[in-house]
Tab-separated table of C-alpha atoms in Angstrom:
chain	number	residue	atom	x	y	z
A	654	MET	CA	96.756	97.606	80.674
A	655	ILE	CA	98.900	96.158	83.474
A	656	PRO	CA	98.100	97.863	86.774
A	657	ASN	CA	100.795	99.469	88.854
A	658	PRO	CA	100.526	98.010	92.399
A	659	SER	CA	101.182	101.480	93.810
A	660	ASP	CA	98.372	103.021	91.711
A	661	PRO	CA	94.893	102.075	93.009
A	662	ILE	CA	93.146	103.752	90.063
A	663	GLY	CA	95.182	101.695	87.634
A	664	GLU	CA	94.238	98.569	89.532
A	665	LEU	CA	90.543	99.438	89.535
A	666	LEU	CA	90.550	100.281	85.815
A	667	MET	CA	91.305	96.622	85.129
A	668	GLY	CA	87.590	96.030	85.796
A	669	MET	CA	86.471	98.510	83.141
A	670	ARG	CA	84.439	97.018	80.308
A	671	MET	CA	82.143	98.366	77.613
A	672	ARG	CA	78.986	96.796	76.290
A	673	GLY	CA	77.525	98.127	73.084
A	674	ALA	CA	73.774	98.644	72.999
A	675	SER	CA	73.383	99.926	69.424
A	676	TYR	CA	75.531	101.068	66.520
A	677	SER	CA	74.639	103.470	63.722
A	678	LYS	CA	76.203	104.885	60.598
A	679	LEU	CA	75.006	108.483	60.263
A	680	HIS	CA	75.167	110.699	57.204
A	681	LEU	CA	74.474	114.366	57.901
A	682	ALA	CA	73.743	116.303	54.734
A	683	PRO	CA	74.822	119.967	54.559
A	684	THR	CA	72.856	122.256	56.934
A	685	SER	CA	71.385	119.307	58.847
A	686	GLY	CA	71.890	117.602	62.182
A	687	VAL	CA	70.753	114.918	64.603
A	688	ALA	CA	69.659	115.546	68.208
A	689	PHE	CA	70.370	112.750	70.710
A	690	PRO	CA	68.179	112.567	73.823
A	691	ALA	CA	69.592	112.158	77.307
A	692	CYS	CA	70.057	108.505	78.264
A	693	THR	CA	71.614	106.430	81.018
A	694	ARG	CA	74.281	104.970	78.729
A	695	ALA	CA	77.366	106.608	77.281
A	696	ARG	CA	77.450	107.910	73.712
A	697	PHE	CA	80.430	107.511	71.396
A	698	HIS	CA	80.869	109.265	68.035
A	699	PHE	CA	83.632	108.849	65.456
A	700	ILE	CA	83.814	111.362	62.596
A	701	ALA	CA	84.854	109.379	59.512
A	702	CYS	CA	84.490	112.177	56.963
A	703	GLY	CA	83.707	115.881	56.923
A	704	THR	CA	83.587	118.592	59.571
A	705	GLY	CA	80.793	119.628	61.888
A	706	LEU	CA	79.780	120.746	65.353
A	707	LEU	CA	78.802	118.979	68.557
A	708	GLU	CA	76.453	120.956	70.796
A	709	THR	CA	75.747	119.885	74.370
A	710	GLY	CA	72.464	120.288	76.186
A	711	THR	CA	73.893	123.338	77.956
A	712	GLY	CA	74.550	125.129	74.655
A	713	GLU	CA	78.325	124.583	74.519
A	714	THR	CA	79.666	123.856	71.032
A	715	MET	CA	82.750	121.937	69.937
A	716	PRO	CA	84.090	121.625	66.391
A	717	VAL	CA	84.599	118.049	65.195
A	718	SER	CA	86.321	116.867	62.052
A	719	CYS	CA	87.509	113.778	60.239
A	720	GLY	CA	89.409	111.470	62.583
A	721	ASP	CA	87.923	112.849	65.812
A	722	ALA	CA	86.407	110.616	68.488
A	723	VAL	CA	84.037	111.988	71.118
A	724	LEU	CA	82.840	110.194	74.243
A	725	LEU	CA	79.940	111.464	76.360
A	726	PRO	CA	80.250	109.301	79.511
A	727	HIS	CA	76.941	110.417	81.019
A	728	GLY	CA	74.921	110.163	77.812
A	729	GLY	CA	73.729	113.736	78.156
A	730	GLU	CA	71.484	115.486	75.672
A	731	HIS	CA	73.472	116.722	72.647
A	732	ALA	CA	73.362	117.248	68.890
A	733	LEU	CA	75.683	116.622	65.946
A	734	MET	CA	75.405	119.130	63.084
A	735	SER	CA	77.135	119.572	59.760
A	736	ARG	CA	77.101	123.319	60.440
A	737	ALA	CA	75.501	125.842	62.778
A	738	GLY	CA	71.959	126.979	62.028
A	739	GLY	CA	70.885	123.852	60.216
A	740	VAL	CA	67.727	121.799	60.644
A	741	VAL	CA	68.196	119.390	63.571
A	742	ARG	CA	65.937	116.353	63.808
A	743	PRO	CA	65.522	114.003	66.787
A	744	PHE	CA	67.519	110.793	66.485
A	745	GLU	CA	64.442	108.628	67.057
A	746	SER	CA	62.587	110.274	64.154
A	747	PHE	CA	64.834	108.676	61.517
A	748	GLU	CA	63.956	105.434	59.797
A	749	ALA	CA	66.793	102.964	60.267
A	750	MET	CA	68.091	101.056	57.234
A	751	PRO	CA	69.884	97.801	58.146
A	752	LEU	CA	73.394	97.648	56.702
A	753	CYS	CA	74.583	94.412	58.266
A	754	PRO	CA	73.936	92.529	61.513
A	755	GLY	CA	74.435	94.899	64.430
A	756	MET	CA	74.512	98.185	62.507
A	757	CYS	CA	71.979	100.382	60.739
A	758	ALA	CA	72.182	103.557	58.672
A	759	LEU	CA	70.377	106.809	59.345
A	760	GLY	CA	70.726	110.151	57.663
A	761	THR	CA	69.425	113.417	56.320
A	762	GLY	CA	70.635	112.992	52.755
A	763	PRO	CA	69.806	110.586	49.905
A	764	GLU	CA	73.342	109.218	49.799
A	765	VAL	CA	73.105	107.420	53.157
A	766	GLY	CA	74.451	103.911	52.794
A	767	ASP	CA	75.792	104.634	49.287
A	768	GLY	CA	79.361	105.569	50.156
A	769	LEU	CA	81.007	108.960	50.495
A	770	PRO	CA	78.690	111.805	51.464
A	771	ASP	CA	78.721	114.899	49.272
A	772	GLY	CA	79.562	117.916	51.452
A	773	GLY	CA	78.156	116.360	54.611
A	774	VAL	CA	79.481	114.482	57.604
A	775	LEU	CA	79.817	110.715	57.998
A	776	VAL	CA	79.687	109.470	61.596
A	777	PHE	CA	79.901	106.114	63.343
A	778	SER	CA	77.818	106.332	66.505
A	779	ALA	CA	77.502	103.883	69.374
A	780	GLU	CA	75.414	103.805	72.501
A	781	MET	CA	77.465	102.025	75.162
A	782	GLU	CA	76.954	100.783	78.664
A	783	PHE	CA	79.889	101.349	80.991
A	784	GLU	CA	80.624	98.308	83.113
A	785	PHE	CA	82.879	99.729	85.802
A	786	ASP	CA	81.402	97.555	88.554
A	787	THR	CA	83.018	98.894	91.758
A	788	LEU	CA	84.544	101.912	90.000
A	789	HIS	CA	81.248	103.815	89.859
A	790	PRO	CA	82.489	106.967	91.692
A	791	LEU	CA	84.913	107.585	88.825
A	792	THR	CA	82.073	107.717	86.280
A	793	ALA	CA	80.337	110.498	88.182
A	794	LEU	CA	83.533	112.588	88.129
A	795	MET	CA	84.017	112.448	84.363
A	796	PRO	CA	83.323	115.591	82.321
A	797	ARG	CA	80.320	115.773	80.004
A	798	VAL	CA	82.528	115.345	76.930
A	799	LEU	CA	85.866	113.581	76.407
A	800	HIS	CA	87.442	114.294	73.019
A	801	VAL	CA	90.459	112.951	71.139
A	802	GLY	CA	91.545	114.387	67.796
A	803	PRO	CA	93.963	113.428	65.025
A	804	ALA	CA	96.710	115.893	66.039
A	805	PRO	CA	100.189	114.314	65.828
A	806	GLY	CA	101.418	113.177	69.220
A	807	GLU	CA	97.970	113.408	70.838
A	808	GLU	CA	97.361	110.066	72.587
A	809	PRO	CA	99.488	108.151	70.038
A	810	GLU	CA	98.196	104.716	71.051
A	811	VAL	CA	94.667	105.723	69.953
A	812	ARG	CA	95.678	107.049	66.530
A	813	PRO	CA	96.045	103.626	64.790
A	814	LEU	CA	92.645	102.609	66.165
A	815	LEU	CA	91.004	105.724	64.734
A	816	ASP	CA	92.717	105.106	61.394
A	817	ALA	CA	91.367	101.553	61.393
A	818	MET	CA	87.855	102.837	62.139
A	819	GLU	CA	88.080	105.261	59.216
A	820	ARG	CA	89.087	102.451	56.855
A	821	GLU	CA	86.277	100.189	58.061
A	822	MET	CA	83.668	102.925	57.570
A	823	PHE	CA	84.310	102.822	53.803
A	824	ALA	CA	85.230	99.143	53.417
A	825	ASN	CA	81.735	97.584	53.117
A	826	ARG	CA	83.289	94.200	53.884
A	827	ALA	CA	81.960	91.223	55.787
A	828	GLY	CA	82.250	91.723	59.528
A	829	THR	CA	82.521	95.512	59.356
A	830	ALA	CA	79.901	96.066	62.059
A	831	GLY	CA	81.619	93.761	64.525
A	832	ILE	CA	85.061	95.250	63.877
A	833	LEU	CA	83.764	98.815	64.267
A	834	ALA	CA	82.013	97.859	67.503
A	835	ARG	CA	85.163	96.369	69.026
A	836	LEU	CA	87.317	99.287	67.877
A	837	ALA	CA	84.834	101.769	69.346
A	838	GLU	CA	84.952	99.975	72.704
A	839	VAL	CA	88.756	100.002	72.773
A	840	VAL	CA	88.937	103.679	71.756
A	841	ALA	CA	86.368	104.656	74.406
A	842	ALA	CA	88.256	102.723	77.090
A	843	SER	CA	91.537	104.329	75.979
A	844	VAL	CA	90.012	107.809	76.177
A	845	VAL	CA	88.906	107.121	79.770
A	846	ARG	CA	92.313	105.705	80.678
A	847	ASN	CA	94.115	108.747	79.264
A	848	TRP	CA	91.807	111.042	81.255
A	849	VAL	CA	92.704	109.133	84.410
A	850	GLU	CA	96.425	109.141	83.648
A	851	CYS	CA	96.309	112.908	83.084
A	852	GLY	CA	95.018	113.381	86.617
A	853	CYS	CA	91.252	113.191	86.017
A	854	GLY	CA	91.028	116.862	85.131
A	855	ASP	CA	89.918	118.979	88.066
A	856	ALA	CA	88.446	116.046	89.995
A	857	THR	CA	89.210	115.995	93.708
A	858	GLY	CA	87.783	114.159	96.697
A	859	TRP	CA	87.495	110.459	95.836
A	860	VAL	CA	90.220	110.629	93.182
A	861	ALA	CA	92.507	112.533	95.541
A	862	ALA	CA	91.884	109.843	98.155
A	863	LEU	CA	92.905	107.152	95.666
A	864	ARG	CA	96.047	109.120	94.844
A	865	ASP	CA	96.931	109.197	98.541
A	866	GLU	CA	99.220	106.178	98.897
A	867	ARG	CA	97.934	105.060	102.318
A	868	LEU	CA	94.248	105.921	101.917
A	869	GLY	CA	94.210	104.673	98.327
A	870	ARG	CA	95.470	101.312	99.543
A	871	VAL	CA	92.372	100.989	101.737
A	872	LEU	CA	89.946	102.066	99.011
A	873	ALA	CA	91.468	99.625	96.537
A	874	ALA	CA	91.110	96.820	99.098
A	875	LEU	CA	87.438	97.691	99.690
A	876	HIS	CA	86.674	97.650	95.972
A	877	ARG	CA	88.672	94.473	95.471
A	878	ASP	CA	86.816	92.555	98.199
A	879	PRO	CA	83.507	94.287	99.037
A	880	GLY	CA	82.023	91.107	100.514
A	881	ARG	CA	84.555	90.899	103.319
A	882	ASP	CA	83.294	91.595	106.842
A	883	TRP	CA	85.076	94.931	107.049
A	884	THR	CA	85.451	96.650	110.402
A	885	LEU	CA	86.837	100.079	111.171
A	886	ALA	CA	89.805	98.395	112.813
A	887	ASP	CA	90.534	96.338	109.661
A	888	MET	CA	90.530	99.438	107.471
A	889	ALA	CA	92.668	101.437	109.900
A	890	THR	CA	95.185	98.592	109.985
A	891	ALA	CA	95.327	98.526	106.175
A	892	MET	CA	96.133	102.234	106.237
A	893	GLY	CA	98.605	101.831	109.091
A	894	SER	CA	96.995	104.302	111.472
A	895	SER	CA	94.689	104.500	114.458
A	896	ARG	CA	90.944	104.155	113.953
A	897	SER	CA	90.258	107.780	114.815
A	898	VAL	CA	92.894	109.148	112.419
A	899	PHE	CA	91.736	106.842	109.647
A	900	ALA	CA	88.043	107.670	110.109
A	901	GLU	CA	88.780	111.403	110.071
A	902	ARG	CA	90.913	111.269	106.911
A	903	PHE	CA	88.478	108.950	105.145
A	904	ALA	CA	85.471	111.172	105.842
A	905	ALA	CA	87.360	114.307	104.811
A	906	ALA	CA	88.332	112.742	101.469
A	907	THR	CA	85.136	110.899	100.534
A	908	GLY	CA	82.434	112.847	102.348
A	909	THR	CA	81.095	109.810	104.182
A	910	THR	CA	82.063	107.375	106.927
A	911	PRO	CA	84.012	104.195	106.087
A	912	LEU	CA	81.163	101.822	106.990
A	913	ARG	CA	78.600	103.821	105.019
A	914	TYR	CA	80.959	103.798	102.062
A	915	VAL	CA	81.203	99.996	102.223
A	916	ALA	CA	77.406	99.689	102.445
A	917	ALA	CA	76.876	101.982	99.450
A	918	LEU	CA	79.521	100.104	97.466
A	919	ARG	CA	77.816	96.779	98.163
A	920	MET	CA	74.394	98.098	97.204
A	921	ARG	CA	75.717	99.571	93.964
A	922	LEU	CA	77.143	96.175	93.051
A	923	ALA	CA	73.945	94.451	94.139
A	924	GLU	CA	71.900	96.719	91.877
A	925	GLN	CA	74.104	95.885	88.886
A	926	TRP	CA	74.130	92.162	89.573
A	927	LEU	CA	70.353	92.016	90.056
A	928	SER	CA	69.217	94.195	87.152
A	929	ARG	CA	71.984	93.731	84.605
A	930	ASP	CA	73.232	90.208	85.268
A	931	ARG	CA	69.970	88.752	86.617
A	932	ARG	CA	71.736	86.943	89.443
A	933	PRO	CA	69.534	85.255	92.061
A	934	ILE	CA	69.000	87.315	95.202
A	935	ASP	CA	70.462	84.666	97.515
A	936	VAL	CA	73.636	84.466	95.418
A	937	VAL	CA	74.097	88.260	95.504
A	938	ALA	CA	73.547	88.274	99.259
A	939	ARG	CA	76.151	85.570	99.787
A	940	GLU	CA	78.772	87.154	97.510
A	941	LEU	CA	78.408	90.483	99.320
A	942	GLY	CA	79.010	88.908	102.713
A	943	TYR	CA	75.501	88.766	104.177
A	944	GLN	CA	74.659	85.831	106.431
A	945	SER	CA	71.075	85.602	105.149
A	946	GLN	CA	68.946	86.794	102.274
A	947	ALA	CA	66.672	88.566	104.743
A	948	ALA	CA	69.559	90.582	106.196
A	949	PHE	CA	70.664	91.564	102.702
A	950	SER	CA	67.130	92.541	101.689
A	951	ARG	CA	66.761	94.802	104.721
A	952	ALA	CA	70.088	96.505	104.035
A	953	TYR	CA	69.297	96.891	100.331
A	954	LYS	CA	65.915	98.480	100.969
A	955	ARG	CA	67.383	100.801	103.609
A	956	VAL	CA	69.961	102.156	101.125
A	957	THR	CA	68.018	102.097	97.829
A	958	GLY	CA	64.420	102.481	99.001
A	959	ARG	CA	63.167	99.348	97.236
A	960	SER	CA	63.469	95.594	97.615
A	961	PRO	CA	65.955	93.411	95.677
A	962	GLY	CA	62.999	91.703	93.996
A	963	GLN	CA	61.672	95.008	92.692
A	964	THR	CA	65.085	95.864	91.217
A	965	ARG	CA	65.424	92.471	89.577
A	966	ASN	CA	61.914	92.561	88.096
A	967	ALA	CA	62.230	96.138	86.882
A	968	ARG	CA	64.616	95.015	84.147
């Protein structure tokens, strides 16, 4: 996706990546289901065959059928069922049967791994880690469930990807797991992009600030270069206003002051770089604009409540 210079969200989405943690091929026999626990990663499901129901942890239900893709950005508690009222078992209670490197099979029927299910539902499931880096406020604004179906004209660029996933689910060819994983990542990213392009649903505040041409220009600059020694005057100049007007509009849109926003943004990045990427503390401090590791450590502990070393070792 090529970002539009006048669209800060489009620019920030260029940093969006997915990293798959695990992939499963699920066969749900009639009157059965699988319950997925809440987790910190996103969950992606593609229905390759059959019809069923997705039930969220709040009791909401959504019909799903062949060709549907469902993304749960927050990884909330939910269940997939072949039909209502069936026996639902916890996901972790199933014995996994390796199919090929990177993918295993689980199921509630004897046909799992043997091809087409008889009267059940065949699902490709992935647990993914969003890598939005500086785009973390957008993740918090996403709904519990993002869904794309096979209806003609509905997100047409995703349709060929879903068709390819359906073919791969039944191909049993070399490299199937890797191809399904890459397709799932692209479909998930496309679903997020379409949500953004449709206005992010009912989201306001931070998204509205990004949609504001002048304020969005400042936010995009902060996310693009968080290690710069930003001052209130610098940010006001980028917006083309006085410091008082800028500070007032920024706080009204984001709910915090500009300098606190920059500090929180830096600490969010620091947390990712320390725990996920295992970067040395002195390197993180330098890239985020701190003159010394000690100064960075003090700021990090003040915002997060723990030291950089504790975050890095917790992994």
